[in-house]
PDB file of N, CA, C and O in Angstrom:
ATOM      1  N   LYS F 123     -23.588  -9.389   5.879  1.00 89.00           N
ATOM      2  CA  LYS F 123     -24.744  -9.642   6.711  1.00 89.00           C
ATOM      3  C   LYS F 123     -24.662 -11.012   7.365  1.00 89.00           C
ATOM      4  O   LYS F 123     -24.939 -11.156   8.548  1.00 89.00           O
ATOM      5  N   ALA F 124     -24.260 -12.014   6.573  1.00 88.00           N
ATOM      6  CA  ALA F 124     -24.226 -13.384   7.090  1.00 88.00           C
ATOM      7  C   ALA F 124     -23.302 -13.499   8.296  1.00 88.00           C
ATOM      8  O   ALA F 124     -23.655 -14.134   9.293  1.00 88.00           O
ATOM      9  N   ILE F 125     -22.143 -12.863   8.223  1.00 91.00           N
ATOM     10  CA  ILE F 125     -21.209 -12.962   9.346  1.00 91.00           C
ATOM     11  C   ILE F 125     -21.751 -12.248  10.578  1.00 91.00           C
ATOM     12  O   ILE F 125     -21.571 -12.695  11.703  1.00 91.00           O
ATOM     13  N   ARG F 126     -22.460 -11.146  10.369  1.00 93.00           N
ATOM     14  CA  ARG F 126     -23.052 -10.428  11.502  1.00 93.00           C
ATOM     15  C   ARG F 126     -24.065 -11.315  12.204  1.00 93.00           C
ATOM     16  O   ARG F 126     -24.059 -11.438  13.436  1.00 93.00           O
ATOM     17  N   ILE F 127     -24.905 -11.966  11.417  1.00 94.00           N
ATOM     18  CA  ILE F 127     -25.923 -12.850  11.986  1.00 94.00           C
ATOM     19  C   ILE F 127     -25.267 -14.042  12.666  1.00 94.00           C
ATOM     20  O   ILE F 127     -25.670 -14.437  13.770  1.00 94.00           O
ATOM     21  N   GLU F 128     -24.239 -14.596  12.031  1.00 93.00           N
ATOM     22  CA  GLU F 128     -23.505 -15.724  12.607  1.00 93.00           C
ATOM     23  C   GLU F 128     -22.900 -15.358  13.959  1.00 93.00           C
ATOM     24  O   GLU F 128     -22.817 -16.188  14.861  1.00 93.00           O
ATOM     25  N   CYS F 129     -22.484 -14.104  14.094  1.00 94.00           N
ATOM     26  CA  CYS F 129     -21.910 -13.621  15.355  1.00 94.00           C
ATOM     27  C   CYS F 129     -22.977 -13.241  16.377  1.00 94.00           C
ATOM     28  O   CYS F 129     -22.657 -12.844  17.500  1.00 94.00           O
ATOM     29  N   GLY F 130     -24.243 -13.337  15.979  1.00 96.00           N
ATOM     30  CA  GLY F 130     -25.337 -13.020  16.893  1.00 96.00           C
ATOM     31  C   GLY F 130     -25.508 -11.532  17.140  1.00 96.00           C
ATOM     32  O   GLY F 130     -25.999 -11.137  18.202  1.00 96.00           O
ATOM     33  N   LEU F 131     -25.121 -10.719  16.167  1.00 97.00           N
ATOM     34  CA  LEU F 131     -25.202  -9.273  16.318  1.00 97.00           C
ATOM     35  C   LEU F 131     -26.310  -8.694  15.443  1.00 97.00           C
ATOM     36  O   LEU F 131     -26.605  -9.216  14.374  1.00 97.00           O
ATOM     37  N   THR F 132     -26.882  -7.613  15.914  1.00 96.00           N
ATOM     38  CA  THR F 132     -27.856  -6.872  15.114  1.00 96.00           C
ATOM     39  C   THR F 132     -27.115  -5.762  14.375  1.00 96.00           C
ATOM     40  O   THR F 132     -25.964  -5.424  14.707  1.00 96.00           O
ATOM     41  N   GLN F 133     -27.783  -5.180  13.394  1.00 96.00           N
ATOM     42  CA  GLN F 133     -27.185  -4.030  12.719  1.00 96.00           C
ATOM     43  C   GLN F 133     -26.892  -2.929  13.730  1.00 96.00           C
ATOM     44  O   GLN F 133     -25.842  -2.303  13.683  1.00 96.00           O
ATOM     45  N   ARG F 134     -27.805  -2.718  14.653  1.00 97.00           N
ATOM     46  CA  ARG F 134     -27.616  -1.679  15.663  1.00 97.00           C
ATOM     47  C   ARG F 134     -26.360  -1.937  16.486  1.00 97.00           C
ATOM     48  O   ARG F 134     -25.597  -1.009  16.772  1.00 97.00           O
ATOM     49  N   ASN F 135     -26.134  -3.200  16.882  1.00 97.00           N
ATOM     50  CA  ASN F 135     -24.911  -3.532  17.627  1.00 97.00           C
ATOM     51  C   ASN F 135     -23.682  -3.072  16.857  1.00 97.00           C
ATOM     52  O   ASN F 135     -22.769  -2.462  17.421  1.00 97.00           O
ATOM     53  N   VAL F 136     -23.654  -3.391  15.565  1.00 97.00           N
ATOM     54  CA  VAL F 136     -22.464  -3.119  14.762  1.00 97.00           C
ATOM     55  C   VAL F 136     -22.308  -1.634  14.475  1.00 97.00           C
ATOM     56  O   VAL F 136     -21.237  -1.064  14.686  1.00 97.00           O
ATOM     57  N   TYR F 137     -23.362  -0.976  14.008  1.00 97.00           N
ATOM     58  CA  TYR F 137     -23.181   0.443  13.674  1.00 97.00           C
ATOM     59  C   TYR F 137     -22.900   1.282  14.911  1.00 97.00           C
ATOM     60  O   TYR F 137     -22.198   2.286  14.832  1.00 97.00           O
ATOM     61  N   SER F 138     -23.375   0.849  16.071  1.00 97.00           N
ATOM     62  CA  SER F 138     -23.048   1.557  17.309  1.00 97.00           C
ATOM     63  C   SER F 138     -21.570   1.406  17.651  1.00 97.00           C
ATOM     64  O   SER F 138     -20.912   2.369  18.042  1.00 97.00           O
ATOM     65  N   LYS F 139     -21.035   0.190  17.486  1.00 96.00           N
ATOM     66  CA  LYS F 139     -19.612  -0.036  17.748  1.00 96.00           C
ATOM     67  C   LYS F 139     -18.736   0.728  16.765  1.00 96.00           C
ATOM     68  O   LYS F 139     -17.638   1.164  17.110  1.00 96.00           O
ATOM     69  N   LEU F 140     -19.205   0.857  15.533  1.00 96.00           N
ATOM     70  CA  LEU F 140     -18.446   1.578  14.506  1.00 96.00           C
ATOM     71  C   LEU F 140     -18.603   3.088  14.611  1.00 96.00           C
ATOM     72  O   LEU F 140     -17.868   3.832  13.989  1.00 96.00           O
ATOM     73  N   ASN F 141     -19.614   3.515  15.362  1.00 97.00           N
ATOM     74  CA  ASN F 141     -19.933   4.935  15.492  1.00 97.00           C
ATOM     75  C   ASN F 141     -20.290   5.548  14.143  1.00 97.00           C
ATOM     76  O   ASN F 141     -19.798   6.623  13.774  1.00 97.00           O
ATOM     77  N   VAL F 142     -21.134   4.819  13.387  1.00 97.00           N
ATOM     78  CA  VAL F 142     -21.657   5.319  12.114  1.00 97.00           C
ATOM     79  C   VAL F 142     -23.177   5.242  12.159  1.00 97.00           C
ATOM     80  O   VAL F 142     -23.754   4.605  13.044  1.00 97.00           O
ATOM     81  N   SER F 143     -23.818   5.846  11.188  1.00 97.00           N
ATOM     82  CA  SER F 143     -25.277   5.821  11.139  1.00 97.00           C
ATOM     83  C   SER F 143     -25.780   4.451  10.686  1.00 97.00           C
ATOM     84  O   SER F 143     -25.046   3.670  10.076  1.00 97.00           O
ATOM     85  N   ALA F 144     -27.042   4.201  10.963  1.00 97.00           N
ATOM     86  CA  ALA F 144     -27.681   2.958  10.522  1.00 97.00           C
ATOM     87  C   ALA F 144     -27.633   2.860   8.997  1.00 97.00           C
ATOM     88  O   ALA F 144     -27.354   1.792   8.441  1.00 97.00           O
ATOM     89  N   ASN F 145     -27.891   3.975   8.312  1.00 97.00           N
ATOM     90  CA  ASN F 145     -27.873   3.979   6.849  1.00 97.00           C
ATOM     91  C   ASN F 145     -26.486   3.674   6.302  1.00 97.00           C
ATOM     92  O   ASN F 145     -26.342   2.961   5.305  1.00 97.00           O
ATOM     93  N   CYS F 146     -25.460   4.208   6.944  1.00 96.00           N
ATOM     94  CA  CYS F 146     -24.088   3.967   6.502  1.00 96.00           C
ATOM     95  C   CYS F 146     -23.776   2.476   6.594  1.00 96.00           C
ATOM     96  O   CYS F 146     -23.284   1.874   5.630  1.00 96.00           O
ATOM     97  N   TYR F 147     -24.071   1.860   7.730  1.00 96.00           N
ATOM     98  CA  TYR F 147     -23.766   0.442   7.891  1.00 96.00           C
ATOM     99  C   TYR F 147     -24.612  -0.416   6.949  1.00 96.00           C
ATOM    100  O   TYR F 147     -24.109  -1.362   6.346  1.00 96.00           O
ATOM    101  N   ALA F 148     -25.883  -0.078   6.795  1.00 96.00           N
ATOM    102  CA  ALA F 148     -26.754  -0.824   5.882  1.00 96.00           C
ATOM    103  C   ALA F 148     -26.203  -0.761   4.458  1.00 96.00           C
ATOM    104  O   ALA F 148     -26.258  -1.750   3.724  1.00 96.00           O
ATOM    105  N   SER F 149     -25.629   0.377   4.090  1.00 95.00           N
ATOM    106  CA  SER F 149     -25.030   0.516   2.760  1.00 95.00           C
ATOM    107  C   SER F 149     -23.846  -0.426   2.582  1.00 95.00           C
ATOM    108  O   SER F 149     -23.630  -0.961   1.498  1.00 95.00           O
ATOM    109  N   TYR F 150     -23.070  -0.650   3.646  1.00 94.00           N
ATOM    110  CA  TYR F 150     -21.969  -1.616   3.575  1.00 94.00           C
ATOM    111  C   TYR F 150     -22.528  -3.016   3.317  1.00 94.00           C
ATOM    112  O   TYR F 150     -22.053  -3.725   2.440  1.00 94.00           O
ATOM    113  N   GLU F 151     -23.524  -3.389   4.092  1.00 92.00           N
ATOM    114  CA  GLU F 151     -24.096  -4.736   3.970  1.00 92.00           C
ATOM    115  C   GLU F 151     -24.732  -4.969   2.607  1.00 92.00           C
ATOM    116  O   GLU F 151     -24.697  -6.068   2.085  1.00 92.00           O
ATOM    117  N   GLN F 152     -25.323  -3.933   2.047  1.00 93.00           N
ATOM    118  CA  GLN F 152     -26.021  -4.069   0.765  1.00 93.00           C
ATOM    119  C   GLN F 152     -25.093  -3.849  -0.434  1.00 93.00           C
ATOM    120  O   GLN F 152     -25.520  -3.973  -1.579  1.00 93.00           O
ATOM    121  N   GLY F 153     -23.836  -3.522  -0.162  1.00 90.00           N
ATOM    122  CA  GLY F 153     -22.869  -3.342  -1.235  1.00 90.00           C
ATOM    123  C   GLY F 153     -22.984  -2.037  -1.998  1.00 90.00           C
ATOM    124  O   GLY F 153     -22.396  -1.878  -3.058  1.00 90.00           O
ATOM    125  N   ARG F 154     -23.735  -1.088  -1.457  1.00 95.00           N
ATOM    126  CA  ARG F 154     -23.863   0.213  -2.130  1.00 95.00           C
ATOM    127  C   ARG F 154     -22.620   1.067  -1.926  1.00 95.00           C
ATOM    128  O   ARG F 154     -22.277   1.880  -2.771  1.00 95.00           O
ATOM    129  N   THR F 155     -21.972   0.905  -0.770  1.00 94.00           N
ATOM    130  CA  THR F 155     -20.712   1.594  -0.487  1.00 94.00           C
ATOM    131  C   THR F 155     -19.755   0.595   0.158  1.00 94.00           C
ATOM    132  O   THR F 155     -20.181  -0.463   0.621  1.00 94.00           O
ATOM    133  N   GLU F 156     -18.489   0.962   0.179  1.00 93.00           N
ATOM    134  CA  GLU F 156     -17.479   0.105   0.781  1.00 93.00           C
ATOM    135  C   GLU F 156     -16.803   0.850   1.923  1.00 93.00           C
ATOM    136  O   GLU F 156     -16.548   2.054   1.818  1.00 93.00           O
ATOM    137  N   PRO F 157     -16.501   0.140   2.997  1.00 95.00           N
ATOM    138  CA  PRO F 157     -15.824   0.800   4.123  1.00 95.00           C
ATOM    139  C   PRO F 157     -14.383   1.155   3.755  1.00 95.00           C
ATOM    140  O   PRO F 157     -13.754   0.484   2.946  1.00 95.00           O
ATOM    141  N   ASN F 158     -13.880   2.216   4.376  1.00 96.00           N
ATOM    142  CA  ASN F 158     -12.468   2.551   4.185  1.00 96.00           C
ATOM    143  C   ASN F 158     -11.616   1.576   5.006  1.00 96.00           C
ATOM    144  O   ASN F 158     -12.137   0.722   5.718  1.00 96.00           O
ATOM    145  N   ILE F 159     -10.311   1.701   4.905  1.00 96.00           N
ATOM    146  CA  ILE F 159      -9.402   0.755   5.559  1.00 96.00           C
ATOM    147  C   ILE F 159      -9.586   0.744   7.079  1.00 96.00           C
ATOM    148  O   ILE F 159      -9.628  -0.328   7.692  1.00 96.00           O
ATOM    149  N   GLU F 160      -9.712   1.898   7.678  1.00 96.00           N
ATOM    150  CA  GLU F 160      -9.884   1.944   9.137  1.00 96.00           C
ATOM    151  C   GLU F 160     -11.181   1.263   9.563  1.00 96.00           C
ATOM    152  O   GLU F 160     -11.221   0.542  10.557  1.00 96.00           O
ATOM    153  N   MET F 161     -12.238   1.485   8.801  1.00 96.00           N
ATOM    154  CA  MET F 161     -13.518   0.849   9.104  1.00 96.00           C
ATOM    155  C   MET F 161     -13.419  -0.663   8.898  1.00 96.00           C
ATOM    156  O   MET F 161     -13.962  -1.445   9.680  1.00 96.00           O
ATOM    157  N   LEU F 162     -12.703  -1.074   7.861  1.00 96.00           N
ATOM    158  CA  LEU F 162     -12.493  -2.495   7.599  1.00 96.00           C
ATOM    159  C   LEU F 162     -11.769  -3.150   8.778  1.00 96.00           C
ATOM    160  O   LEU F 162     -12.143  -4.242   9.211  1.00 96.00           O
ATOM    161  N   LYS F 163     -10.763  -2.480   9.313  1.00 97.00           N
ATOM    162  CA  LYS F 163     -10.051  -3.000  10.486  1.00 97.00           C
ATOM    163  C   LYS F 163     -11.005  -3.180  11.665  1.00 97.00           C
ATOM    164  O   LYS F 163     -10.955  -4.194  12.370  1.00 97.00           O
ATOM    165  N   GLN F 164     -11.852  -2.203  11.884  1.00 97.00           N
ATOM    166  CA  GLN F 164     -12.806  -2.293  12.991  1.00 97.00           C
ATOM    167  C   GLN F 164     -13.788  -3.445  12.781  1.00 97.00           C
ATOM    168  O   GLN F 164     -14.110  -4.174  13.718  1.00 97.00           O
ATOM    169  N   LEU F 165     -14.254  -3.618  11.545  1.00 97.00           N
ATOM    170  CA  LEU F 165     -15.165  -4.722  11.239  1.00 97.00           C
ATOM    171  C   LEU F 165     -14.485  -6.069  11.497  1.00 97.00           C
ATOM    172  O   LEU F 165     -15.106  -6.993  12.035  1.00 97.00           O
ATOM    173  N   CYS F 166     -13.222  -6.168  11.143  1.00 96.00           N
ATOM    174  CA  CYS F 166     -12.467  -7.410  11.396  1.00 96.00           C
ATOM    175  C   CYS F 166     -12.414  -7.708  12.885  1.00 96.00           C
ATOM    176  O   CYS F 166     -12.571  -8.865  13.297  1.00 96.00           O
ATOM    177  N   ARG F 167     -12.179  -6.684  13.690  1.00 97.00           N
ATOM    178  CA  ARG F 167     -12.130  -6.874  15.148  1.00 97.00           C
ATOM    179  C   ARG F 167     -13.499  -7.283  15.698  1.00 97.00           C
ATOM    180  O   ARG F 167     -13.604  -8.170  16.535  1.00 97.00           O
ATOM    181  N   ILE F 168     -14.537  -6.622  15.221  1.00 97.00           N
ATOM    182  CA  ILE F 168     -15.888  -6.925  15.700  1.00 97.00           C
ATOM    183  C   ILE F 168     -16.274  -8.365  15.379  1.00 97.00           C
ATOM    184  O   ILE F 168     -16.806  -9.085  16.220  1.00 97.00           O
ATOM    185  N   PHE F 169     -15.993  -8.798  14.146  1.00 95.00           N
ATOM    186  CA  PHE F 169     -16.396 -10.129  13.699  1.00 95.00           C
ATOM    187  C   PHE F 169     -15.326 -11.192  13.946  1.00 95.00           C
ATOM    188  O   PHE F 169     -15.558 -12.375  13.685  1.00 95.00           O
ATOM    189  N   ASN F 170     -14.143 -10.762  14.412  1.00 94.00           N
ATOM    190  CA  ASN F 170     -13.040 -11.675  14.694  1.00 94.00           C
ATOM    191  C   ASN F 170     -12.650 -12.500  13.467  1.00 94.00           C
ATOM    192  O   ASN F 170     -12.553 -13.728  13.524  1.00 94.00           O
ATOM    193  N   VAL F 171     -12.479 -11.803  12.348  1.00 93.00           N
ATOM    194  CA  VAL F 171     -12.078 -12.433  11.085  1.00 93.00           C
ATOM    195  C   VAL F 171     -10.975 -11.598  10.437  1.00 93.00           C
ATOM    196  O   VAL F 171     -10.740 -10.458  10.827  1.00 93.00           O
ATOM    197  N   SER F 172     -10.334 -12.165   9.429  1.00 91.00           N
ATOM    198  CA  SER F 172      -9.300 -11.433   8.703  1.00 91.00           C
ATOM    199  C   SER F 172      -9.937 -10.508   7.666  1.00 91.00           C
ATOM    200  O   SER F 172     -11.067 -10.724   7.222  1.00 91.00           O
ATOM    201  N   SER F 173      -9.170  -9.519   7.257  1.00 92.00           N
ATOM    202  CA  SER F 173      -9.654  -8.637   6.197  1.00 92.00           C
ATOM    203  C   SER F 173      -9.781  -9.416   4.894  1.00 92.00           C
ATOM    204  O   SER F 173     -10.689  -9.148   4.098  1.00 92.00           O
ATOM    205  N   ASP F 174      -8.901 -10.384   4.670  1.00 90.00           N
ATOM    206  CA  ASP F 174      -9.008 -11.210   3.460  1.00 90.00           C
ATOM    207  C   ASP F 174     -10.348 -11.933   3.422  1.00 90.00           C
ATOM    208  O   ASP F 174     -10.957 -12.060   2.362  1.00 90.00           O
ATOM    209  N   TYR F 175     -10.823 -12.388   4.559  1.00 90.00           N
ATOM    210  CA  TYR F 175     -12.126 -13.050   4.598  1.00 90.00           C
ATOM    211  C   TYR F 175     -13.240 -12.054   4.264  1.00 90.00           C
ATOM    212  O   TYR F 175     -14.112 -12.349   3.439  1.00 90.00           O
ATOM    213  N   LEU F 176     -13.192 -10.886   4.869  1.00 89.00           N
ATOM    214  CA  LEU F 176     -14.255  -9.902   4.638  1.00 89.00           C
ATOM    215  C   LEU F 176     -14.322  -9.431   3.189  1.00 89.00           C
ATOM    216  O   LEU F 176     -15.404  -9.159   2.691  1.00 89.00           O
ATOM    217  N   ILE F 177     -13.189  -9.354   2.520  1.00 87.00           N
ATOM    218  CA  ILE F 177     -13.216  -8.872   1.133  1.00 87.00           C
ATOM    219  C   ILE F 177     -13.256 -10.005   0.116  1.00 87.00           C
ATOM    220  O   ILE F 177     -13.177  -9.780  -1.081  1.00 87.00           O
ATOM    221  N   GLY F 178     -13.396 -11.241   0.601  1.00 85.00           N
ATOM    222  CA  GLY F 178     -13.621 -12.366  -0.299  1.00 85.00           C
ATOM    223  C   GLY F 178     -12.377 -13.031  -0.866  1.00 85.00           C
ATOM    224  O   GLY F 178     -12.466 -13.745  -1.859  1.00 85.00           O
ATOM    225  N   LEU F 179     -11.220 -12.815  -0.230  1.00 83.00           N
ATOM    226  CA  LEU F 179      -9.994 -13.455  -0.703  1.00 83.00           C
ATOM    227  C   LEU F 179      -9.662 -14.730   0.060  1.00 83.00           C
ATOM    228  O   LEU F 179      -8.707 -15.425  -0.274  1.00 83.00           O
ATOM    229  N   GLU F 180     -10.465 -15.020   1.081  1.00 82.00           N
ATOM    230  CA  GLU F 180     -10.220 -16.168   1.941  1.00 82.00           C
ATOM    231  C   GLU F 180     -11.566 -16.769   2.319  1.00 82.00           C
ATOM    232  O   GLU F 180     -12.539 -16.037   2.509  1.00 82.00           O
ATOM    233  N   ASP F 181     -11.631 -18.102   2.430  1.00 75.00           N
ATOM    234  CA  ASP F 181     -12.879 -18.717   2.864  1.00 75.00           C
ATOM    235  C   ASP F 181     -12.943 -18.741   4.392  1.00 75.00           C
ATOM    236  O   ASP F 181     -12.024 -18.281   5.072  1.00 75.00           O
ATOM    237  N   GLU F 182     -14.033 -19.274   4.921  1.00 79.00           N
ATOM    238  CA  GLU F 182     -14.247 -19.259   6.365  1.00 79.00           C
ATOM    239  C   GLU F 182     -13.245 -20.113   7.132  1.00 79.00           C
ATOM    240  O   GLU F 182     -13.120 -19.999   8.348  1.00 79.00           O
ATOM    241  N   HIS F 183     -12.481 -20.961   6.416  1.00 73.00           N
ATOM    242  CA  HIS F 183     -11.476 -21.808   7.056  1.00 73.00           C
ATOM    243  C   HIS F 183     -10.071 -21.218   6.956  1.00 73.00           C
ATOM    244  O   HIS F 183      -9.109 -21.841   7.387  1.00 73.00           O
ATOM    245  N   GLY F 184      -9.955 -20.037   6.365  1.00 74.00           N
ATOM    246  CA  GLY F 184      -8.659 -19.392   6.231  1.00 74.00           C
ATOM    247  C   GLY F 184      -7.899 -19.783   4.981  1.00 74.00           C
ATOM    248  O   GLY F 184      -6.735 -19.415   4.808  1.00 74.00           O
ATOM    249  N   ASN F 185      -8.543 -20.537   4.091  1.00 75.00           N
ATOM    250  CA  ASN F 185      -7.907 -20.925   2.830  1.00 75.00           C
ATOM    251  C   ASN F 185      -8.037 -19.794   1.816  1.00 75.00           C
ATOM    252  O   ASN F 185      -9.113 -19.226   1.660  1.00 75.00           O
ATOM    253  N   LYS F 186      -6.932 -19.498   1.142  1.00 81.00           N
ATOM    254  CA  LYS F 186      -6.961 -18.456   0.121  1.00 81.00           C
ATOM    255  C   LYS F 186      -7.819 -18.917  -1.056  1.00 81.00           C
ATOM    256  O   LYS F 186      -7.767 -20.068  -1.465  1.00 81.00           O
ATOM    257  N   ILE F 187      -8.616 -18.010  -1.583  1.00 80.00           N
ATOM    258  CA  ILE F 187      -9.454 -18.300  -2.743  1.00 80.00           C
ATOM    259  C   ILE F 187      -8.637 -17.982  -3.982  1.00 80.00           C
ATOM    260  O   ILE F 187      -8.014 -16.919  -4.074  1.00 80.00           O
ATOM    261  N   GLN F 188      -8.623 -18.904  -4.921  1.00 74.00           N
ATOM    262  CA  GLN F 188      -7.847 -18.730  -6.154  1.00 74.00           C
ATOM    263  C   GLN F 188      -8.409 -17.567  -6.964  1.00 74.00           C
ATOM    264  O   GLN F 188      -9.593 -17.531  -7.272  1.00 74.00           O
ATOM    265  N   ILE F 189      -7.547 -16.633  -7.289  1.00 68.00           N
ATOM    266  CA  ILE F 189      -7.926 -15.478  -8.094  1.00 68.00           C
ATOM    267  C   ILE F 189      -7.245 -15.606  -9.450  1.00 68.00           C
ATOM    268  O   ILE F 189      -6.041 -15.823  -9.527  1.00 68.00           O
ATOM    269  N   THR F 190      -8.026 -15.476 -10.499  1.00 67.00           N
ATOM    270  CA  THR F 190      -7.451 -15.459 -11.835  1.00 67.00           C
ATOM    271  C   THR F 190      -7.663 -14.073 -12.409  1.00 67.00           C
ATOM    272  O   THR F 190      -8.604 -13.369 -12.034  1.00 67.00           O
ATOM    273  N   ASN F 191      -6.812 -13.672 -13.297  1.00 60.00           N
ATOM    274  CA  ASN F 191      -7.008 -12.374 -13.931  1.00 60.00           C
ATOM    275  C   ASN F 191      -6.870 -12.524 -15.429  1.00 60.00           C
ATOM    276  O   ASN F 191      -6.220 -13.414 -15.927  1.00 60.00           O
ATOM    277  N   SER F 192      -7.545 -11.658 -16.115  1.00 54.00           N
ATOM    278  CA  SER F 192      -7.462 -11.647 -17.566  1.00 54.00           C
ATOM    279  C   SER F 192      -7.559 -10.210 -18.048  1.00 54.00           C
ATOM    280  O   SER F 192      -8.192  -9.372 -17.417  1.00 54.00           O
ATOM    281  N   PHE F 193      -6.936  -9.948 -19.168  1.00 51.00           N
ATOM    282  CA  PHE F 193      -6.973  -8.606 -19.723  1.00 51.00           C
ATOM    283  C   PHE F 193      -8.176  -8.494 -20.643  1.00 51.00           C
ATOM    284  O   PHE F 193      -8.358  -9.279 -21.560  1.00 51.00           O
ATOM    285  N   ASN F 194      -9.022  -7.524 -20.363  1.00 52.00           N
ATOM    286  CA  ASN F 194     -10.214  -7.287 -21.162  1.00 52.00           C
ATOM    287  C   ASN F 194      -9.840  -6.270 -22.243  1.00 52.00           C
ATOM    288  O   ASN F 194      -9.687  -5.088 -21.961  1.00 52.00           O
ATOM    289  N   ASN F 195      -9.685  -6.727 -23.468  1.00 50.00           N
ATOM    290  CA  ASN F 195      -9.227  -5.850 -24.561  1.00 50.00           C
ATOM    291  C   ASN F 195     -10.200  -4.726 -24.877  1.00 50.00           C
ATOM    292  O   ASN F 195      -9.804  -3.699 -25.404  1.00 50.00           O
ATOM    293  N   ASN F 196     -11.468  -4.894 -24.573  1.00 55.00           N
ATOM    294  CA  ASN F 196     -12.439  -3.864 -24.905  1.00 55.00           C
ATOM    295  C   ASN F 196     -12.296  -2.624 -24.048  1.00 55.00           C
ATOM    296  O   ASN F 196     -12.457  -1.511 -24.530  1.00 55.00           O
ATOM    297  N   SER F 197     -12.014  -2.805 -22.768  1.00 56.00           N
ATOM    298  CA  SER F 197     -11.962  -1.654 -21.881  1.00 56.00           C
ATOM    299  C   SER F 197     -10.541  -1.212 -21.540  1.00 56.00           C
ATOM    300  O   SER F 197     -10.353  -0.130 -21.008  1.00 56.00           O
ATOM    301  N   GLY F 198      -9.562  -2.078 -21.820  1.00 53.00           N
ATOM    302  CA  GLY F 198      -8.191  -1.744 -21.435  1.00 53.00           C
ATOM    303  C   GLY F 198      -7.946  -1.944 -19.963  1.00 53.00           C
ATOM    304  O   GLY F 198      -6.944  -1.502 -19.428  1.00 53.00           O
ATOM    305  N   LYS F 199      -8.847  -2.628 -19.263  1.00 53.00           N
ATOM    306  CA  LYS F 199      -8.714  -2.875 -17.831  1.00 53.00           C
ATOM    307  C   LYS F 199      -8.463  -4.356 -17.571  1.00 53.00           C
ATOM    308  O   LYS F 199      -8.830  -5.203 -18.374  1.00 53.00           O
ATOM    309  N   ILE F 200      -7.862  -4.638 -16.450  1.00 48.00           N
ATOM    310  CA  ILE F 200      -7.674  -6.025 -16.033  1.00 48.00           C
ATOM    311  C   ILE F 200      -8.866  -6.418 -15.174  1.00 48.00           C
ATOM    312  O   ILE F 200      -9.209  -5.718 -14.217  1.00 48.00           O
ATOM    313  N   ASP F 201      -9.502  -7.508 -15.514  1.00 51.00           N
ATOM    314  CA  ASP F 201     -10.633  -8.010 -14.737  1.00 51.00           C
ATOM    315  C   ASP F 201     -10.126  -9.106 -13.804  1.00 51.00           C
ATOM    316  O   ASP F 201      -9.513 -10.063 -14.252  1.00 51.00           O
ATOM    317  N   PHE F 202     -10.370  -8.961 -12.508  1.00 49.00           N
ATOM    318  CA  PHE F 202     -10.008  -9.977 -11.539  1.00 49.00           C
ATOM    319  C   PHE F 202     -11.257 -10.742 -11.180  1.00 49.00           C
ATOM    320  O   PHE F 202     -12.269 -10.162 -10.794  1.00 49.00           O
ATOM    321  N   LYS F 203     -11.221 -12.036 -11.314  1.00 51.00           N
ATOM    322  CA  LYS F 203     -12.392 -12.871 -11.046  1.00 51.00           C
ATOM    323  C   LYS F 203     -12.033 -13.941 -10.048  1.00 51.00           C
ATOM    324  O   LYS F 203     -11.005 -14.588 -10.161  1.00 51.00           O
ATOM    325  N   ALA F 204     -12.916 -14.128  -9.083  1.00 49.00           N
ATOM    326  CA  ALA F 204     -12.705 -15.179  -8.087  1.00 49.00           C
ATOM    327  C   ALA F 204     -13.177 -16.498  -8.628  1.00 49.00           C
ATOM    328  O   ALA F 204     -14.021 -16.577  -9.461  1.00 49.00           O
TER     329      ALA F 204
END
């Protein structure tokens, strides 16, 4: 949402460019659903940012964000934390 506002765009501007419903785009902004790769590419073009920035791997200056990982013995999954 913050990047959309920073770009001076409304939700309607963005969901119209993406050719998706208002509810679909609102779900992306609210974190209820995640865009697929093709949609992510389109969002990058609209906002003129990298995919790493949109998914939180890069800050607004293009610096990579340090990611650490640890093995969670309880679940058997690797937890990645920014």
